[in-house]
mmCIF file of C-alpha atoms in Angstrom:
data_model
loop_
_atom_site.group_PDB
_atom_site.id
_atom_site.type_symbol
_atom_site.label_atom_id
_atom_site.label_comp_id
_atom_site.label_asym_id
_atom_site.label_seq_id
_atom_site.Cartn_x
_atom_site.Cartn_y
_atom_site.Cartn_z
ATOM 1 C CA UNK M 13 -2.465 31.956 20.512
ATOM 2 C CA UNK M 14 -3.535 28.717 22.130
ATOM 3 C CA UNK M 15 -0.646 26.310 22.643
ATOM 4 C CA UNK M 16 -1.111 22.642 23.420
ATOM 5 C CA UNK M 17 1.363 20.312 25.072
ATOM 6 C CA UNK M 18 1.043 16.540 25.135
ATOM 7 C CA UNK M 19 2.601 14.308 27.765
ATOM 8 C CA UNK M 20 2.471 10.711 28.925
ATOM 9 C CA UNK M 21 3.821 8.838 25.945
ATOM 10 C CA UNK M 22 6.387 6.092 26.214
ATOM 11 C CA UNK M 23 7.181 2.433 25.700
ATOM 12 C CA UNK M 24 4.686 -0.140 26.929
ATOM 13 C CA UNK M 25 4.225 -3.858 26.432
ATOM 14 C CA UNK M 26 1.217 -5.224 24.545
ATOM 15 C CA UNK M 27 -1.787 -5.344 26.824
ATOM 16 C CA UNK M 28 -0.478 -2.486 28.917
ATOM 17 C CA UNK M 29 -1.890 0.983 29.541
ATOM 18 C CA UNK M 30 -0.831 4.572 29.107
ATOM 19 C CA UNK M 31 -2.431 7.866 30.009
ATOM 20 C CA UNK M 32 -1.874 10.784 27.668
ATOM 21 C CA UNK M 33 -2.569 14.339 28.767
ATOM 22 C CA UNK M 34 -3.154 17.469 26.718
ATOM 23 C CA UNK M 35 -2.574 20.740 28.515
ATOM 24 C CA UNK M 36 -3.212 24.275 27.312
ATOM 25 C CA UNK M 37 -1.014 27.305 27.728
ATOM 26 C CA UNK M 38 -1.904 28.864 31.049
ATOM 27 C CA UNK M 39 -3.710 31.942 29.770
ATOM 28 C CA UNK M 40 -6.213 29.847 27.831
ATOM 29 C CA UNK M 41 -8.960 27.533 28.935
ATOM 30 C CA UNK M 42 -9.907 24.411 27.046
ATOM 31 C CA UNK M 43 -13.527 24.833 28.132
ATOM 32 C CA UNK M 44 -14.610 26.374 24.841
ATOM 33 C CA UNK M 45 -12.955 23.956 22.458
ATOM 34 C CA UNK M 46 -13.504 20.572 20.954
ATOM 35 C CA UNK M 47 -10.388 18.590 21.845
ATOM 36 C CA UNK M 48 -9.237 15.736 19.701
ATOM 37 C CA UNK M 49 -6.506 13.123 19.792
ATOM 38 C CA UNK M 50 -4.944 12.059 16.522
ATOM 39 C CA UNK M 51 -2.126 9.679 15.735
ATOM 40 C CA UNK M 52 0.275 9.091 12.897
ATOM 41 C CA UNK M 53 2.291 5.939 12.421
ATOM 42 C CA UNK M 54 5.331 5.798 10.131
ATOM 43 C CA UNK M 55 4.274 5.663 6.502
ATOM 44 C CA UNK M 56 0.603 6.183 7.341
ATOM 45 C CA UNK M 57 -1.785 9.091 7.248
ATOM 46 C CA UNK M 58 -2.812 10.881 10.389
ATOM 47 C CA UNK M 59 -6.041 9.472 11.821
ATOM 48 C CA UNK M 60 -8.527 10.647 14.392
ATOM 49 C CA UNK M 61 -8.517 8.562 17.561
ATOM 50 C CA UNK M 62 -10.902 10.257 19.959
ATOM 51 C CA UNK M 63 -12.486 13.655 20.599
ATOM 52 C CA UNK M 64 -14.591 15.389 23.208
ATOM 53 C CA UNK M 65 -16.788 18.454 23.062
ATOM 54 C CA UNK M 66 -17.051 20.704 26.103
ATOM 55 C CA UNK M 67 -20.366 22.217 25.076
ATOM 56 C CA UNK M 68 -22.447 19.058 25.102
ATOM 57 C CA UNK M 69 -20.064 16.310 26.238
ATOM 58 C CA UNK M 70 -20.314 14.457 22.963
ATOM 59 C CA UNK M 71 -17.436 12.148 22.151
ATOM 60 C CA UNK M 72 -15.966 10.316 19.225
ATOM 61 C CA UNK M 73 -13.905 7.122 19.142
ATOM 62 C CA UNK M 74 -12.349 5.444 16.150
ATOM 63 C CA UNK M 75 -13.605 1.888 15.696
ATOM 64 C CA UNK M 76 -10.096 0.596 16.264
ATOM 65 C CA UNK M 77 -9.990 1.955 19.830
ATOM 66 C CA UNK M 78 -13.601 1.610 21.001
ATOM 67 C CA UNK M 79 -13.790 -0.227 24.288
ATOM 68 C CA UNK M 80 -10.070 0.261 24.947
ATOM 69 C CA UNK M 81 -9.559 4.044 25.038
ATOM 70 C CA UNK M 82 -11.412 6.617 27.092
ATOM 71 C CA UNK M 83 -11.288 10.403 26.735
ATOM 72 C CA UNK M 84 -12.105 12.761 29.573
ATOM 73 C CA UNK M 85 -11.775 16.379 30.514
ATOM 74 C CA UNK M 86 -10.515 17.767 33.811
ATOM 75 C CA UNK M 87 -11.844 21.299 34.115
ATOM 76 C CA UNK M 88 -9.906 22.003 37.292
ATOM 77 C CA UNK M 89 -6.580 21.073 35.713
ATOM 78 C CA UNK M 90 -7.482 22.435 32.275
ATOM 79 C CA UNK M 91 -6.415 19.191 30.639
ATOM 80 C CA UNK M 92 -7.869 16.476 28.441
ATOM 81 C CA UNK M 93 -6.785 12.919 29.125
ATOM 82 C CA UNK M 94 -6.745 9.898 26.853
ATOM 83 C CA UNK M 95 -6.605 6.676 28.843
ATOM 84 C CA UNK M 96 -5.381 3.859 26.638
ATOM 85 C CA UNK M 97 -5.876 0.289 27.805
ATOM 86 C CA UNK M 98 -5.181 -3.083 26.217
ATOM 87 C CA UNK M 99 -2.627 -1.506 23.951
ATOM 88 C CA UNK M 100 -1.621 -3.299 20.778
ATOM 89 C CA UNK M 101 1.487 -2.966 18.606
ATOM 90 C CA UNK M 102 -0.687 -1.315 15.951
ATOM 91 C CA UNK M 103 -1.357 1.522 18.381
ATOM 92 C CA UNK M 104 2.269 2.572 17.985
ATOM 93 C CA UNK M 105 2.348 6.125 16.630
ATOM 94 C CA UNK M 106 2.986 9.743 17.451
ATOM 95 C CA UNK M 107 -0.108 11.024 19.230
ATOM 96 C CA UNK M 108 -1.206 14.625 18.777
ATOM 97 C CA UNK M 109 -3.631 16.754 20.706
ATOM 98 C CA UNK M 110 -5.701 19.270 18.744
ATOM 99 C CA UNK M 111 -8.274 21.955 19.526
ATOM 100 C CA UNK M 112 -11.053 23.210 17.329
ATOM 101 C CA UNK M 113 -13.831 25.733 17.660
ATOM 102 C CA UNK M 114 -17.276 24.300 18.198
ATOM 103 C CA UNK M 115 -19.607 23.190 16.913
ATOM 104 C CA UNK M 116 -18.047 20.060 15.497
ATOM 105 C CA UNK M 117 -20.515 17.231 15.142
ATOM 106 C CA UNK M 118 -19.435 13.757 16.263
ATOM 107 C CA UNK M 119 -19.465 12.632 12.639
ATOM 108 C CA UNK M 120 -16.880 15.315 11.841
ATOM 109 C CA UNK M 121 -14.633 14.966 14.891
ATOM 110 C CA UNK M 122 -12.317 12.485 13.149
ATOM 111 C CA UNK M 123 -11.237 14.959 10.484
ATOM 112 C CA UNK M 124 -8.089 16.964 11.171
ATOM 113 C CA UNK M 125 -9.245 19.960 9.099
ATOM 114 C CA UNK M 126 -11.810 20.714 11.823
ATOM 115 C CA UNK M 127 -9.028 21.628 14.272
ATOM 116 C CA UNK M 128 -7.053 24.857 14.304
ATOM 117 C CA UNK M 129 -4.472 24.267 17.036
ATOM 118 C CA UNK M 130 -2.053 21.383 17.372
ATOM 119 C CA UNK M 131 0.499 20.160 19.850
ATOM 120 C CA UNK M 132 3.932 18.801 18.975
ATOM 121 C CA UNK M 133 3.035 15.186 19.643
ATOM 122 C CA UNK M 134 4.166 12.431 21.980
ATOM 123 C CA UNK M 135 5.520 9.042 20.941
ATOM 124 C CA UNK M 136 3.680 5.892 21.980
ATOM 125 C CA UNK M 137 5.432 2.598 21.310
ATOM 126 C CA UNK M 138 3.788 -0.725 22.045
ATOM 127 C CA UNK M 139 6.311 -3.512 21.885
ATOM 128 C CA UNK M 140 7.540 -6.500 23.836
#
């Protein structure tokens, strides 16, 4: 079964940057999946942040992160990276990587029920 591992979380000051990575267990390739990043803050529901489809390169970004976050796929390293710039305190959450079978249209990429596999999450804290 596909296993996902997130890394790169931590504590950063407002306005700073972090790079999150999602890696797959070695016997699997992420090439066939739609990969999404979700986050959940204390007391809030999990929300879709950004997703990328390998089949056509389509992407999704939540309105709250457009222009600040960028998702990309590294086929050589079998990872998906979420570059987060201009971080705000409201970005504080546990960030999860998820994989789903295509096709998932961009309008559906924000919904967690589209994804079958989930990582354990990595904490991102934005605070001065």
